Amino acid sequence: KQKAVMIGNGDVTVAAGYLYGPTKSLYGFSKTAIGEDTASDNSLFLIDSSEASADGVAVKANVGPGQLTVAMTEDSAANGTVGEHKHYGFTTSLGWLNVGLAHQELNGDDNNTTSVAANTKVGDLTLGAIYQTREGGDKAYIVAAKTTMGANTLAASYGDSDAGKGGVGEVKGWSAKVSHALSKKTSLFVSLQDTDQSGAAGDMQSDFGILHKF
């Protein structure tokens, strides 16, 4: 498994190695407990290539009221030179609302993407959303909600993308997940995801199991 090495003092962190761009972080920033470890993989609705990752260097620093990230990674499909891909991100808290912005200038035509994300919490209810645009006109969004009632957590989301992750083309759909905590680190879950892809039949996926965090 590829990893990165990080050093810092709390205000400034420098990382080198295999990196995800700020857009990847914004996806996590906006999503709820519906995760990539189940059939309900919301990242399917992100614009294709907007989670670009490769070997590179990154600097993350506290700037004023927020946190700024600047990263440069290589394009493994080209000549492997760090700097082929450029990533910029900024996140901040506006009281009850957390917001973030990311921009990626990827090697190749029509691959620059801009993403805006937000999340907020009202009592036991968490709401999150991410909106993306790409040169050439592609757009995508995901909205999600999660609520906790005792040991039970219920989550739901809806996504729509003109060019979904993995080159699936236009795709939209919904996800739902119910989990029951057996302890602080162990839970049972059941999830459903229904997708509608351009030029293909609808696809309903289900998943259930036990999740333990070490």
C-alpha positions as a Python dict, from the first residue, in 0.01 Angstrom:
ca = {
    (1, 'K'): (0, 0, 0),
    (2, 'Q'): (148, 332, -107),
    (3, 'K'): (206, 587, 169),
    (4, 'A'): (326, 941, 229),
    (5, 'V'): (564, 1080, 489),
    (6, 'M'): (450, 1392, 681),
    (7, 'I'): (631, 1634, 909),
    (8, 'G'): (496, 1948, 1075),
    (9, 'N'): (442, 2156, 1388),
    (10, 'G'): (63, 2190, 1391),
    (11, 'D'): (53, 2514, 1193),
    (12, 'V'): (236, 2386, 886),
    (13, 'T'): (254, 2026, 757),
    (14, 'V'): (464, 1906, 465),
    (15, 'A'): (393, 1570, 301),
    (16, 'A'): (577, 1375, 32),
    (17, 'G'): (491, 1045, -131),
    (18, 'Y'): (163, 907, -262),
    (19, 'L'): (-94, 1185, -215),
    (20, 'Y'): (-462, 1257, -269),
    (21, 'G'): (-552, 1605, -386),
    (22, 'P'): (-772, 1840, -179),
    (23, 'T'): (-1079, 1732, -377),
    (24, 'K'): (-1054, 1387, -217),
    (25, 'S'): (-1048, 1555, 124),
    (26, 'L'): (-1350, 1767, 34),
    (27, 'Y'): (-1546, 1454, -55),
    (28, 'G'): (-1479, 1316, 292),
    (29, 'F'): (-1552, 1661, 433),
    (30, 'S'): (-1900, 1661, 279),
    (31, 'K'): (-2012, 1299, 307),
    (32, 'T'): (-2190, 1125, 591),
    (33, 'A'): (-2142, 776, 736),
    (34, 'I'): (-2235, 623, 401),
    (35, 'G'): (-1888, 511, 307),
    (36, 'E'): (-1675, 347, 45),
    (37, 'D'): (-1656, 27, 251),
    (38, 'T'): (-2014, -67, 158),
    (39, 'A'): (-2225, -94, -154),
    (40, 'S'): (-2326, 269, -99),
    (41, 'D'): (-2018, 428, -257),
    (42, 'N'): (-2110, 794, -304),
    (43, 'S'): (-1783, 869, -481),
    (44, 'L'): (-1936, 708, -792),
    (45, 'F'): (-2118, 1040, -843),
    (46, 'L'): (-1803, 1253, -839),
    (47, 'I'): (-1673, 1381, -1172),
    (48, 'D'): (-1433, 1130, -1326),
    (49, 'S'): (-1065, 1202, -1244),
    (50, 'S'): (-1154, 1462, -978),
    (51, 'E'): (-998, 1238, -709),
    (52, 'A'): (-660, 1250, -879),
    (53, 'S'): (-380, 1093, -676),
    (54, 'A'): (-13, 1022, -744),
    (55, 'D'): (337, 1071, -606),
    (56, 'G'): (410, 1431, -517),
    (57, 'V'): (458, 1694, -247),
    (58, 'A'): (205, 1899, -50),
    (59, 'V'): (200, 2178, 207),
    (60, 'K'): (-92, 2234, 445),
    (61, 'A'): (-93, 2549, 661),
    (62, 'N'): (-322, 2738, 894),
    (63, 'V'): (-396, 3069, 721),
    (64, 'G'): (-619, 3323, 896),
    (65, 'P'): (-955, 3160, 976),
    (66, 'G'): (-895, 2844, 775),
    (67, 'Q'): (-654, 2585, 636),
    (68, 'L'): (-482, 2614, 298),
    (69, 'T'): (-347, 2318, 100),
    (70, 'V'): (-121, 2335, -204),
    (71, 'A'): (2, 2016, -371),
    (72, 'M'): (186, 1910, -685),
    (73, 'T'): (173, 1552, -810),
    (74, 'E'): (305, 1365, -1109),
    (75, 'D'): (108, 1236, -1404),
    (76, 'S'): (198, 868, -1412),
    (77, 'A'): (60, 844, -1766),
    (78, 'A'): (304, 1109, -1887),
    (79, 'N'): (671, 1141, -1790),
    (80, 'G'): (638, 1112, -1414),
    (81, 'T'): (740, 1473, -1343),
    (82, 'V'): (607, 1618, -1018),
    (83, 'G'): (409, 1930, -1106),
    (84, 'E'): (210, 1781, -1394),
    (85, 'H'): (-95, 1802, -1167),
    (86, 'K'): (-156, 2105, -941),
    (87, 'H'): (-401, 2105, -649),
    (88, 'Y'): (-530, 2389, -430),
    (89, 'G'): (-773, 2371, -139),
    (90, 'F'): (-909, 2586, 144),
    (91, 'T'): (-1145, 2496, 430),
    (92, 'T'): (-1288, 2716, 704),
    (93, 'S'): (-1565, 2733, 962),
    (94, 'L'): (-1830, 3005, 950),
    (95, 'G'): (-1981, 2936, 1288),
    (96, 'W'): (-2251, 2675, 1233),
    (97, 'L'): (-2140, 2605, 874),
    (98, 'N'): (-1813, 2444, 759),
    (99, 'V'): (-1721, 2517, 397),
    (100, 'G'): (-1442, 2415, 162),
    (101, 'L'): (-1315, 2490, -188),
    (102, 'A'): (-1078, 2287, -407),
    (103, 'H'): (-937, 2338, -756),
    (104, 'Q'): (-729, 2095, -960),
    (105, 'E'): (-535, 2169, -1277),
    (106, 'L'): (-480, 1824, -1420),
    (107, 'N'): (-255, 1738, -1710),
    (108, 'G'): (-459, 1707, -2029),
    (109, 'D'): (-740, 1899, -2192),
    (110, 'D'): (-1070, 1976, -2015),
    (111, 'N'): (-958, 1813, -1691),
    (112, 'N'): (-951, 2114, -1457),
    (113, 'T'): (-1212, 2070, -1183),
    (114, 'T'): (-1351, 2299, -912),
    (115, 'S'): (-1535, 2161, -609),
    (116, 'V'): (-1730, 2333, -331),
    (117, 'A'): (-1838, 2143, -19),
    (118, 'A'): (-2022, 2220, 305),
    (119, 'N'): (-2142, 2046, 618),
    (120, 'T'): (-2334, 2141, 928),
    (121, 'K'): (-2475, 1971, 1236),
    (122, 'V'): (-2809, 2046, 1402),
    (123, 'G'): (-2854, 1836, 1715),
    (124, 'D'): (-2811, 1472, 1610),
    (125, 'L'): (-2861, 1556, 1240),
    (126, 'T'): (-2559, 1604, 1010),
    (127, 'L'): (-2603, 1749, 660),
    (128, 'G'): (-2338, 1754, 387),
    (129, 'A'): (-2312, 1846, 18),
    (130, 'I'): (-2053, 1877, -257),
    (131, 'Y'): (-2086, 2045, -600),
    (132, 'Q'): (-1835, 2008, -884),
    (133, 'T'): (-1773, 2158, -1226),
    (134, 'R'): (-1517, 2068, -1493),
    (135, 'E'): (-1391, 2247, -1803),
    (136, 'G'): (-1605, 2130, -2090),
    (137, 'G'): (-1930, 2171, -1897),
    (138, 'D'): (-1953, 1857, -1680),
    (139, 'K'): (-2125, 1903, -1343),
    (140, 'A'): (-2191, 1680, -1042),
    (141, 'Y'): (-2336, 1701, -694),
    (142, 'I'): (-2400, 1486, -387),
    (143, 'V'): (-2628, 1571, -94),
    (144, 'A'): (-2632, 1358, 219),
    (145, 'A'): (-2784, 1342, 567),
    (146, 'K'): (-2716, 1137, 877),
    (147, 'T'): (-2888, 1113, 1213),
    (148, 'T'): (-2807, 915, 1526),
    (149, 'M'): (-3066, 771, 1764),
    (150, 'G'): (-2901, 592, 2054),
    (151, 'A'): (-2693, 305, 1916),
    (152, 'N'): (-2852, 336, 1569),
    (153, 'T'): (-2738, 556, 1281),
    (154, 'L'): (-2947, 625, 969),
    (155, 'A'): (-2795, 787, 660),
    (156, 'A'): (-2922, 872, 311),
    (157, 'S'): (-2787, 1053, 6),
    (158, 'Y'): (-2857, 1143, -356),
    (159, 'G'): (-2602, 1205, -632),
    (160, 'D'): (-2604, 1312, -997),
    (161, 'S'): (-2303, 1341, -1228),
    (162, 'D'): (-2262, 1418, -1600),
    (163, 'A'): (-1946, 1206, -1604),
    (164, 'G'): (-1922, 976, -1303),
    (165, 'K'): (-1609, 832, -1143),
    (166, 'G'): (-1450, 547, -1334),
    (167, 'G'): (-1570, 671, -1672),
    (168, 'V'): (-1926, 541, -1622),
    (169, 'G'): (-2076, 838, -1806),
    (170, 'E'): (-2389, 1015, -1683),
    (171, 'V'): (-2506, 855, -1357),
    (172, 'K'): (-2749, 938, -1079),
    (173, 'G'): (-2894, 752, -784),
    (174, 'W'): (-2958, 727, -412),
    (175, 'S'): (-2804, 547, -118),
    (176, 'A'): (-2928, 449, 228),
    (177, 'K'): (-2755, 289, 523),
    (178, 'V'): (-2855, 175, 872),
    (179, 'S'): (-2595, 77, 1129),
    (180, 'H'): (-2614, -43, 1490),
    (181, 'A'): (-2320, 11, 1724),
    (182, 'L'): (-2219, -293, 1929),
    (183, 'S'): (-1935, -92, 2087),
    (184, 'K'): (-1732, 222, 2016),
    (185, 'K'): (-1535, 42, 1744),
    (186, 'T'): (-1769, -232, 1620),
    (187, 'S'): (-2101, -202, 1437),
    (188, 'L'): (-2345, -395, 1220),
    (189, 'F'): (-2466, -232, 897),
    (190, 'V'): (-2709, -275, 608),
    (191, 'S'): (-2685, -54, 299),
    (192, 'L'): (-2863, -9, -34),
    (193, 'Q'): (-2768, 185, -345),
    (194, 'D'): (-2977, 231, -659),
    (195, 'T'): (-2807, 384, -964),
    (196, 'D'): (-2931, 486, -1307),
    (197, 'Q'): (-2657, 505, -1569),
    (198, 'S'): (-2695, 655, -1915),
    (199, 'G'): (-2735, 379, -2174),
    (200, 'A'): (-2756, 102, -1913),
    (201, 'A'): (-3018, -64, -1698),
    (202, 'G'): (-3065, 51, -1339),
    (203, 'D'): (-2848, -123, -1082),
    (204, 'M'): (-2958, -197, -724),
    (205, 'Q'): (-2683, -310, -485),
    (206, 'S'): (-2713, -421, -125),
    (207, 'D'): (-2455, -495, 140),
    (208, 'F'): (-2454, -600, 502),
    (209, 'G'): (-2196, -704, 755),
    (210, 'I'): (-1994, -611, 1059),
    (211, 'L'): (-1741, -325, 1066),
    (212, 'H'): (-1461, -298, 1322),
    (213, 'K'): (-1222, -3, 1344),
    (214, 'F'): (-879, -84, 1482),
}
